[in-house]
Coordinates of C-alpha atoms and ligand atoms in Angstrom, one line a residue:
X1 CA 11.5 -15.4 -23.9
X2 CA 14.4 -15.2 -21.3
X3 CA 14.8 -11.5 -19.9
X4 CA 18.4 -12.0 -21.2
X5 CA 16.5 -11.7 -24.7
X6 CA 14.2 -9.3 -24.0
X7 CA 17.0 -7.0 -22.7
X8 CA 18.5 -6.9 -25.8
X9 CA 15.8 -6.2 -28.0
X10 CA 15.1 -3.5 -25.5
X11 CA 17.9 -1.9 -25.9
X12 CA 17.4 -1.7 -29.6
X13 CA 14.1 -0.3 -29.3
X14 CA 14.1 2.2 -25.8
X15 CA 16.3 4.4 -24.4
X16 CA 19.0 1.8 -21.9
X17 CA 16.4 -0.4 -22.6
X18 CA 13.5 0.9 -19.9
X19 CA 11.1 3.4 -19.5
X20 CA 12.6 4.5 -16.6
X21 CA 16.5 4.6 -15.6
X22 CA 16.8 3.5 -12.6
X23 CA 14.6 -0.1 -13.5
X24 CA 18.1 -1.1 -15.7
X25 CA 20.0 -1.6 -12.7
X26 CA 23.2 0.5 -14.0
X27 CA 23.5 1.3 -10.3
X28 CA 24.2 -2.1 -9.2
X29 CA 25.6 -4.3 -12.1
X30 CA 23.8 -6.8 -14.3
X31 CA 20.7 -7.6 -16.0
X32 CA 17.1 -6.5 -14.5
X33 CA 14.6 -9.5 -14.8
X34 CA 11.7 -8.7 -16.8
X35 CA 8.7 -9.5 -14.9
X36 CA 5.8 -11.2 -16.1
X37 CA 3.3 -11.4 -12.9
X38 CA 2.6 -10.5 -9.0
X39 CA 0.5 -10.9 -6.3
X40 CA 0.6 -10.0 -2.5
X41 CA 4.0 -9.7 -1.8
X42 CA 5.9 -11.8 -4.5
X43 CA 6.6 -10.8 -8.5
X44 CA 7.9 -13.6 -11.1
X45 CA 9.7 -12.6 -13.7
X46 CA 9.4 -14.3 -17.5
X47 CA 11.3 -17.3 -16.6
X48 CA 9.0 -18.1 -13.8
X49 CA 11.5 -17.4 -11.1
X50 CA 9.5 -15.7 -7.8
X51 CA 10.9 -13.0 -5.6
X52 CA 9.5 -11.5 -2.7
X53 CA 9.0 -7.8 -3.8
X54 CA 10.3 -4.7 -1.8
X55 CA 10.4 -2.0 -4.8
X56 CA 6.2 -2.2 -5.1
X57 CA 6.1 -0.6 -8.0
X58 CA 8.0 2.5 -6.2
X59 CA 5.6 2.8 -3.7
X60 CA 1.7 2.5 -4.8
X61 CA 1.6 -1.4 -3.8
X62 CA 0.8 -0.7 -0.3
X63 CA -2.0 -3.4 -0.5
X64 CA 0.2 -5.9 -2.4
X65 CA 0.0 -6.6 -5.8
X66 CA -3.2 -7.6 -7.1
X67 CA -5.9 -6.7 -4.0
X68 CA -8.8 -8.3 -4.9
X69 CA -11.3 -4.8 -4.1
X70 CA -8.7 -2.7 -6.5
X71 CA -8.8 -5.5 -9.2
X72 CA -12.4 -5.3 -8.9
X73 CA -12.9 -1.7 -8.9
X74 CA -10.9 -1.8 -12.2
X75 CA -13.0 -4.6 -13.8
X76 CA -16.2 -3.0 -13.1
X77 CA -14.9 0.3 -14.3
X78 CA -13.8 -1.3 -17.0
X79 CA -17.3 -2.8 -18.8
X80 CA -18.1 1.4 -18.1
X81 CA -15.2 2.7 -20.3
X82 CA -11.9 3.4 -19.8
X83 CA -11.2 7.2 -20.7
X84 CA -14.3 10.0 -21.3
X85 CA -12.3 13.4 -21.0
X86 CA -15.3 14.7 -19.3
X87 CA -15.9 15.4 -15.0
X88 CA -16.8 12.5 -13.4
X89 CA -18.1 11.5 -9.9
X90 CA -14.8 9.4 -8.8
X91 CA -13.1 12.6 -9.4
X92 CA -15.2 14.3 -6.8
X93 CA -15.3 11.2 -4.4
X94 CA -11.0 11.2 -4.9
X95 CA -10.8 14.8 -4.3
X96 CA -13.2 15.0 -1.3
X97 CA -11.4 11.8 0.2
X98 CA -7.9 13.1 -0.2
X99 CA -9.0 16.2 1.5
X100 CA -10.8 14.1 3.8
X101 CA -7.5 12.3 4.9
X102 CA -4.9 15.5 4.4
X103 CA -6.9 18.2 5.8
X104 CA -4.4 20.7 4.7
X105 CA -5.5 19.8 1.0
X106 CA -8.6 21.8 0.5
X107 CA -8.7 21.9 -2.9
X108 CA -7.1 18.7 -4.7
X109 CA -6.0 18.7 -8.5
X110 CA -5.7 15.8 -10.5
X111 CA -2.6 14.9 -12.6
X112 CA -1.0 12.2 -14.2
X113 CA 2.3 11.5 -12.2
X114 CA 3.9 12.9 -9.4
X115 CA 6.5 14.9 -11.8
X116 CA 3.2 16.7 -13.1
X117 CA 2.3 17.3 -9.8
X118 CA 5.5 19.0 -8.3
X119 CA 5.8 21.0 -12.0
X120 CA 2.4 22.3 -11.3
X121 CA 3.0 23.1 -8.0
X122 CA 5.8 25.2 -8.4
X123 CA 3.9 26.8 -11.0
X124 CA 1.2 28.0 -8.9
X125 CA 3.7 29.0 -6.1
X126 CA 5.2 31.4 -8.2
X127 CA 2.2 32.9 -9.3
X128 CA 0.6 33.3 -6.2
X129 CA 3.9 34.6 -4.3
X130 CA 5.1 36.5 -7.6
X131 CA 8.4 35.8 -7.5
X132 CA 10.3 32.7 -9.6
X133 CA 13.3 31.3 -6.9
X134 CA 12.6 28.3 -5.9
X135 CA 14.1 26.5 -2.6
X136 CA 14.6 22.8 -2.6
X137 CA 17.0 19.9 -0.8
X138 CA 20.1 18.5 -2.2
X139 CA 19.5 15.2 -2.3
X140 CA 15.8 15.3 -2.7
X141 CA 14.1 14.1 -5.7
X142 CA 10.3 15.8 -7.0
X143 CA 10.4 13.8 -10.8
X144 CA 12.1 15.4 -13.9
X145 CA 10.9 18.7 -14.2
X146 CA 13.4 21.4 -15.4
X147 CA 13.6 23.2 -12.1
X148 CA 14.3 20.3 -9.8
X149 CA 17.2 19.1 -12.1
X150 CA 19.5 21.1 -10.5
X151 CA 22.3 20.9 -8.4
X152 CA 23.9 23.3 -6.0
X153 CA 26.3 26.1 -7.3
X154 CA 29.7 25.8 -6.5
X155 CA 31.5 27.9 -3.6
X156 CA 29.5 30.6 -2.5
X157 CA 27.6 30.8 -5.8
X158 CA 24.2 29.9 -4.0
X159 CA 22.3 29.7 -7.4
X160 CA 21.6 26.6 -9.0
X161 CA 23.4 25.1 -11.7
X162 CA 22.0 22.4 -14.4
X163 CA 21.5 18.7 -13.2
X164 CA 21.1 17.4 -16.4
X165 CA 21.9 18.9 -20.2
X166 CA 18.4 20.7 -21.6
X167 CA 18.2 22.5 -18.5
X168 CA 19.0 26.3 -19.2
X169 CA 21.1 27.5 -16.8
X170 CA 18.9 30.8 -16.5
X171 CA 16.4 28.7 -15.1
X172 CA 18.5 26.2 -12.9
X173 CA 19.5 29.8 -11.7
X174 CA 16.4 29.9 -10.3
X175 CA 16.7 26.7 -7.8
X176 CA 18.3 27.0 -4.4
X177 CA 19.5 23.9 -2.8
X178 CA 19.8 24.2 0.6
X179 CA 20.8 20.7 3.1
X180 CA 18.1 18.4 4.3
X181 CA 18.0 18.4 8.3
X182 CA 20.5 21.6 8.2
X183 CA 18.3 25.1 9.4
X184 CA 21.1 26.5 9.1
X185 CA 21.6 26.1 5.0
X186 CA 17.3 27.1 5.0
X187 CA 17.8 30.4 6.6
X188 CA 21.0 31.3 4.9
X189 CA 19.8 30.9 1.4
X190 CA 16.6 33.4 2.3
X191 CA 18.8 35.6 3.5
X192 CA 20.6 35.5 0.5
X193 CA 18.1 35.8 -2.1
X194 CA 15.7 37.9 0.6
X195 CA 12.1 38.6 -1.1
X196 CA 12.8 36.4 -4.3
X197 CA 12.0 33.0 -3.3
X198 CA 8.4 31.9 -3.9
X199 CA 8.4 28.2 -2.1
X200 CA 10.2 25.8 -0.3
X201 CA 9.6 22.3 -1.6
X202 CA 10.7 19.5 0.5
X203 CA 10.4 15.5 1.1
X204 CA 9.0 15.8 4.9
X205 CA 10.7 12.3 5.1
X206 CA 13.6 11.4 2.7
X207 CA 13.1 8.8 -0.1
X208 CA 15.1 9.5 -2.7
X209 CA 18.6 9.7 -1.2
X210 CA 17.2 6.6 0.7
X211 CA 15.2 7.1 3.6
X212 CA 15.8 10.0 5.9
X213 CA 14.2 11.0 8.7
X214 CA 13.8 15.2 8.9
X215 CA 15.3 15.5 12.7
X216 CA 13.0 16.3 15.4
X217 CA 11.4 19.4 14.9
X218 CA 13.4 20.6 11.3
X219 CA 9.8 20.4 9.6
X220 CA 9.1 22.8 12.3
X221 CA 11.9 25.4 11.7
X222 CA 11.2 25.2 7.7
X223 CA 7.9 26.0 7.7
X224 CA 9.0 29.1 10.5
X225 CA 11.7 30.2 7.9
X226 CA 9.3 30.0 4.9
X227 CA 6.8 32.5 7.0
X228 CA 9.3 35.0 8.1
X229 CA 10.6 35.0 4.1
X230 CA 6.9 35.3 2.9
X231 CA 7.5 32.2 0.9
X232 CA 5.5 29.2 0.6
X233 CA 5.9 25.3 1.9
X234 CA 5.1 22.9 0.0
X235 CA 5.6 19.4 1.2
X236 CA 6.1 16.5 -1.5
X237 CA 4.5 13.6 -0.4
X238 CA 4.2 11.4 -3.8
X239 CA 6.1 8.5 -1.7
X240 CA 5.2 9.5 1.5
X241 CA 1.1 10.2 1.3
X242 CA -0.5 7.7 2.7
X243 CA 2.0 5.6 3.2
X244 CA 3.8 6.8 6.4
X245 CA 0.6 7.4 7.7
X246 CA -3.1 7.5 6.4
X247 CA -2.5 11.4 6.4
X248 CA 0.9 11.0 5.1
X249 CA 4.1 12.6 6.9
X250 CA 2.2 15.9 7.2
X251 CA 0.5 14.1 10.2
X252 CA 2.8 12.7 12.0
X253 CA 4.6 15.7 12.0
X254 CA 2.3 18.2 12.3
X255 CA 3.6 20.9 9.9
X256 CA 0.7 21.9 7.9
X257 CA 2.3 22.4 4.5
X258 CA 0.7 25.4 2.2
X259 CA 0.1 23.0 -0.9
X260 CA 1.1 19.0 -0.8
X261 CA 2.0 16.7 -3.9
X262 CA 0.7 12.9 -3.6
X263 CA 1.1 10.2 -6.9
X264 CA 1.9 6.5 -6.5
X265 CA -0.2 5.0 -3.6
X266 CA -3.7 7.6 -4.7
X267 CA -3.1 5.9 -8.3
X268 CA -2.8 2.0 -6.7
X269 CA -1.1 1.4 -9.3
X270 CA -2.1 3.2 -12.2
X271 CA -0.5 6.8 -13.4
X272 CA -1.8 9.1 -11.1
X273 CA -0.4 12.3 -9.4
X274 CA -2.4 15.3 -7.9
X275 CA -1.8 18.4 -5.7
X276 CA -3.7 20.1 -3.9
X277 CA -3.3 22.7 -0.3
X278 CA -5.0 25.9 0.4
X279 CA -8.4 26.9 -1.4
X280 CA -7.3 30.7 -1.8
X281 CA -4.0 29.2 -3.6
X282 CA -5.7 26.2 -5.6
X283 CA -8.2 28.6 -6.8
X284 CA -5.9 30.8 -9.2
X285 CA -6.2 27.2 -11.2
X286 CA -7.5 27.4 -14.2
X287 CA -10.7 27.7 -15.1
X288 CA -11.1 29.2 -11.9
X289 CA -8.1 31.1 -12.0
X290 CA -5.5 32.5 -14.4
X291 CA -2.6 29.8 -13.7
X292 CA -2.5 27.5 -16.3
X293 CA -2.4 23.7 -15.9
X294 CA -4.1 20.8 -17.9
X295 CA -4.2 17.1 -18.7
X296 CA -6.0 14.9 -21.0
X297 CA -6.1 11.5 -18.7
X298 CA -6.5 13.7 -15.5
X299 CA -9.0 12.0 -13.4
X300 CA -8.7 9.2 -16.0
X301 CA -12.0 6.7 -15.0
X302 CA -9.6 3.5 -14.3
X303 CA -7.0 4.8 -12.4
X304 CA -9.3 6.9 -10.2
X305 CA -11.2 3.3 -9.5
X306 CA -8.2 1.6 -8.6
X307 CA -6.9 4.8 -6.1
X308 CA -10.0 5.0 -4.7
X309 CA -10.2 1.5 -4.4
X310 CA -6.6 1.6 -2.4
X311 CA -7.5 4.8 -0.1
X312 CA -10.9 3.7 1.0
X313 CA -9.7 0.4 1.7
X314 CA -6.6 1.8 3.7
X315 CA -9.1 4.3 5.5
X316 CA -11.2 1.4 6.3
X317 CA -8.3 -0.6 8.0
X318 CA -6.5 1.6 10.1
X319 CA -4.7 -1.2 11.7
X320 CA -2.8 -2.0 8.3
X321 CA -0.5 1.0 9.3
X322 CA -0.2 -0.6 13.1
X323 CA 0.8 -3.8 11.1
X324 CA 3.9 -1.9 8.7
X325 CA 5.1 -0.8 11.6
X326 CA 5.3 -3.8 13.2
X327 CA 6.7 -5.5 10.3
X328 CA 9.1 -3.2 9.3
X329 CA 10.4 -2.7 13.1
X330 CA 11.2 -6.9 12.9
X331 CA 12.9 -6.3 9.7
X332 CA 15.3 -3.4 11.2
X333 CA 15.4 -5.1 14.6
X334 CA 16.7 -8.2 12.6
X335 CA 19.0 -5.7 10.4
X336 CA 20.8 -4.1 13.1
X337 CA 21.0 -6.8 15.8
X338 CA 23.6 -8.8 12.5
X339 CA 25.3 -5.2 11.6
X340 CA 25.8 -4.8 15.5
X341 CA 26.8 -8.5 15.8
X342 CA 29.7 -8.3 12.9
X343 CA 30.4 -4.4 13.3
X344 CA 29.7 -4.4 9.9
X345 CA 29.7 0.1 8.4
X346 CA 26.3 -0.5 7.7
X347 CA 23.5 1.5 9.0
X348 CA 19.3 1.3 8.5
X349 CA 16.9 4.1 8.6
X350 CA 13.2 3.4 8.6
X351 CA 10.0 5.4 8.8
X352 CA 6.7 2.9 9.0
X353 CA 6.9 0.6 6.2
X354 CA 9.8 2.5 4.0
X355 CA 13.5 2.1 4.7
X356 CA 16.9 1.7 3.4
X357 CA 20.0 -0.3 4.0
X358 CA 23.1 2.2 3.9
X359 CA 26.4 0.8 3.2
X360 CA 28.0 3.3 5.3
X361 CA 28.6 3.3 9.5
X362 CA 25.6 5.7 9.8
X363 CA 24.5 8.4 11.0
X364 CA 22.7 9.2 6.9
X365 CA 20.6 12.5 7.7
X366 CA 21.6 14.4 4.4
X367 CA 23.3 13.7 1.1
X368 CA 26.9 14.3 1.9
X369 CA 26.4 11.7 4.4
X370 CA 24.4 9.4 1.9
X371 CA 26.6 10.4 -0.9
X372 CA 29.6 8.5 0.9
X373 CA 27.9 5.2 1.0
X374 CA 29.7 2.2 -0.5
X375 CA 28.2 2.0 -4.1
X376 CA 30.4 -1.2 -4.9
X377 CA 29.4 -3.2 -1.6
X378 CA 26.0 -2.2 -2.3
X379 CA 25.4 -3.7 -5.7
X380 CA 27.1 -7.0 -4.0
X381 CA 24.6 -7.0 -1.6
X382 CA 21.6 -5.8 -3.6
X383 CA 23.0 -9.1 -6.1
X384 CA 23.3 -11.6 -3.7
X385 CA 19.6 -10.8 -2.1
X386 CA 18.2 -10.6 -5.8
X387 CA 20.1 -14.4 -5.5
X388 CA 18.2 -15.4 -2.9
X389 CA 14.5 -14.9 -4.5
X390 CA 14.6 -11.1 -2.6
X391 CA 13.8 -8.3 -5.2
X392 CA 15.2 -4.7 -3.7
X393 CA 15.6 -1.3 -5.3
X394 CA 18.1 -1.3 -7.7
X395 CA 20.0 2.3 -6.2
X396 CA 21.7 2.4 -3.0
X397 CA 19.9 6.0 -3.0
X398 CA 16.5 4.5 -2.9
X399 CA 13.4 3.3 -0.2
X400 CA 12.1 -0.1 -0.1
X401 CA 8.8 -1.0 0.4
X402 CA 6.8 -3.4 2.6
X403 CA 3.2 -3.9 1.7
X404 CA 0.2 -5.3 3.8
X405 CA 0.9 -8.7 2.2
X406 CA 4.5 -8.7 3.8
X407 CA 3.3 -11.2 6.3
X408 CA 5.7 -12.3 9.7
X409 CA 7.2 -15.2 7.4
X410 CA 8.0 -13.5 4.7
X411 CA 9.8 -11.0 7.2
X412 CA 11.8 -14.0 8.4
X413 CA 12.6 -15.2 5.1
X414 CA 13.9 -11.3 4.1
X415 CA 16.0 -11.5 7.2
X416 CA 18.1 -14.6 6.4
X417 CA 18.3 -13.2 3.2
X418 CA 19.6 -9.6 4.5
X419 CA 22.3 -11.1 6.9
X420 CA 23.7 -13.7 4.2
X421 CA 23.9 -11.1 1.7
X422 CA 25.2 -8.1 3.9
X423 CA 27.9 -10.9 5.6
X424 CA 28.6 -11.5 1.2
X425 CA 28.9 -7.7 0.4
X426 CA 30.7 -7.6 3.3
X427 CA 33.3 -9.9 2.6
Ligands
KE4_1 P1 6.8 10.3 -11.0 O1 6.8 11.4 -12.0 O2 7.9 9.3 -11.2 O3 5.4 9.6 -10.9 O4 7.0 10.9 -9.6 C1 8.2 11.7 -9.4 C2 8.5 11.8 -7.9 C3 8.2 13.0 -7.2 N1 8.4 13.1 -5.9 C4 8.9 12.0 -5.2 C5 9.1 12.2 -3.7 C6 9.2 10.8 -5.8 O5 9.7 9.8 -5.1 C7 9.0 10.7 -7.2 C8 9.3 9.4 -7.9 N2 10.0 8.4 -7.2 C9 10.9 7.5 -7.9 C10 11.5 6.5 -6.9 N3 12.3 7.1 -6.0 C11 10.2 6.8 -9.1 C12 11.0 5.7 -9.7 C13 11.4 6.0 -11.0 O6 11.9 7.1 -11.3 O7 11.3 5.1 -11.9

């Protein structure tokens, strides 16, 4: 079956003919291939053809598809059952490692996706603060839920208005959107709505306009404006944790976040999304508090085998992190020495082993900036390296990937790639 033919019997069947938008490639023009199988770095789809992979599933292929010790942990989980809705050790061993590795995660919660896990935080940070605004980042992305789908109020209206229809406007009311890497726009919008805002919640480094760096010390002047307005931080590191680092962005910054949202690489692979920050905070959880939250597959058996399989293999191999970077510097270093050469309006930004190819003359530090990209040159680009056997994130305002099974030659091979295609988009 030709992913041609499988599109269209998609489309009868599922919304635009995926589970998720973005993966129809509306963004950038044609068909997405259907894929039928990976390993290390490379995905084929049905009709055999191979690509080297840079979406990773969105992030939790850190290891490369198929590592044999998460394969493994899944197989033996497997002849143990696959779901008992009852505590288990994993769950104790995930919990204890996650706080292990993000100290500022006391008390962990399991969920099943990172939109469960950014719901559930805000939840709790309106309860515990007791009081319902929230403050996030135009730009920024924390999954589906109703209170993130919101976009900033026109004019001097600072209160949120609805992203997406279903969202009531009394609750988009309720989201501030202030601008990433802009202090300014934070402490403006608690002085606005002084006493009412329960958390900040923010992407410590940018994925989802493409990547962003937070400029030096911003991280720094959020978590100072959330303390002087008695509200809470909450740092969303479902792409980030344990990824940019072993202990996620939290530690390379050093801004200790009141509660933190992880999903993707803690699932390797599998649905998994947890949150977790301050014991006096995770505490008002139920049972052991009055906030509710819940989940039939939380924990689920497999999926904590395979994350567990992922982190302990990651904490075991440090150096994996020394060997993204160095990777992923080649692959910028190699971008930027052809954009320089043809003074091409293309710029790169890159934290560790996630970064993004702007079609725009750069500086991108916030989402008017990323917002004026070149959509149309984009989708050439992102078509001709598809072309070429090189599989990217279908959205201009997305991160790619590189795993541990990125090895130099592949990095070579994505090069010549990126400088025909940019020279074909740019054309
Ligand atoms: P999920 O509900 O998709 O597991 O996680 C939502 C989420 C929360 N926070 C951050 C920082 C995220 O990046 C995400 C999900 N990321 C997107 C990719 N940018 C998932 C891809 C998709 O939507 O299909």
């Amino acid at each position: 079956m030709k992913s041609r033919d499988l599109f269209e019997r998609a489309l009868r069947r599922i919304p635009g003919g995926v589970n998720s938008p973005v993966r129809a490639f509306r963004s950038v023009g044609g068909e997405p291939p259907f894929l039928a199988r990976a390993k290390g770095a490379h995905v084929w789809d049905v009709e055999g053809r191979e690509y080297i992979d840079y979406i990773g599933s969105w992030g939790p292929m850190i290891l490369g598809h198929g590592h044999e010790e998460v394969v493994e942990a899944v197989r033996r989980q497997l002849d143990v059952g696959m779901s008992y809705g009852a505590p288990t050790e994993a769950e104790v061993e995930m919990a204890e490692l996650i706080a292990e590795l993000v100290p500022s995660a006391e008390v962990v919660r399991m969920v099943n996706s990172g939109t469960e896990a950014t719901m559930s935080a805000i939840r709790l940070a309106r309860a515990a603060a007791g009081r319902d605004k929230i403050l996030k980042f135009e730009g920024c992305y924390h999954g589906h839920g109703d209170s993130f789908l919101v976009k900033a109020g026109s004019g001097a209206a600072t209160l949120g208005v609805p992203d997406s229809p279903g969202v009531p406007a009394a609750l988009a009311a309720l989201t501030l959107n202030a601008r990433f890497n802009d202090i300014d726009s934070v402490r403006a919008l608690f002085e606005a709505n002084r006493g009412q805002v329960a958390a900040a919640i923010v992407e410590p480094v940018v994925g989802n306009m493409g990547c962003i760096p937070p400029k030096e010390g911003f991280l720094k002047q959020v978590r100072e404006a959330c303390d002087r307005a008695g509200a809470l931080l909450i740092f969303d590191e479902v792409m980030t944790g344990f990824r940019v680092a072993l202990g996620g962005a939290q530690a390379r910054c050093g801004v200790r976040p009141d509660l933190t949202t992880f999903g993707k690489i803690i699932g390797g692979g599998l649905p998994v999304g947890a949150y977790g920050g301050r014991r006096d905070l995770m505490e008002q959880l139920a049972p052991s508090g009055p906030v509710y939250q819940a989940g039939t597959l939380s924990g689920n058996p497999l999926a904590m085998a395979a994350g567990l399989a992922t982190l302990r293999h990651l904490k075991a191999h440090p150096e994996i992190y020394e060997q993204l970077e160095k990777r992923g510097a080649a692959l910028e270093k190699a971008a930027r020495a052809t954009i320089l050469q043809n003074d091409w309006p293309v710029c790169v930004n890159r934290v560790g082993s996630m970064a993004t190819i702007f079609l725009h003359p750069g500086p991108v530090r916030s989402w008017d900036e990323a917002s004026a990209c070149d959509r149309g040159r984009f989708a050439r680009y992102h078509r001709a390296m598809l072309e070429r056997g090189v599989l990217m994130p279908p959205s201009q305002f997305e991160a790619f990937f590189l795993s541990a099974a990125h090895d130099a030659e592949i990095i070579d091979k994505t090069a010549a790639a990126m400088r025909e295609s940019l020279a074909e988009a740019m054309g």
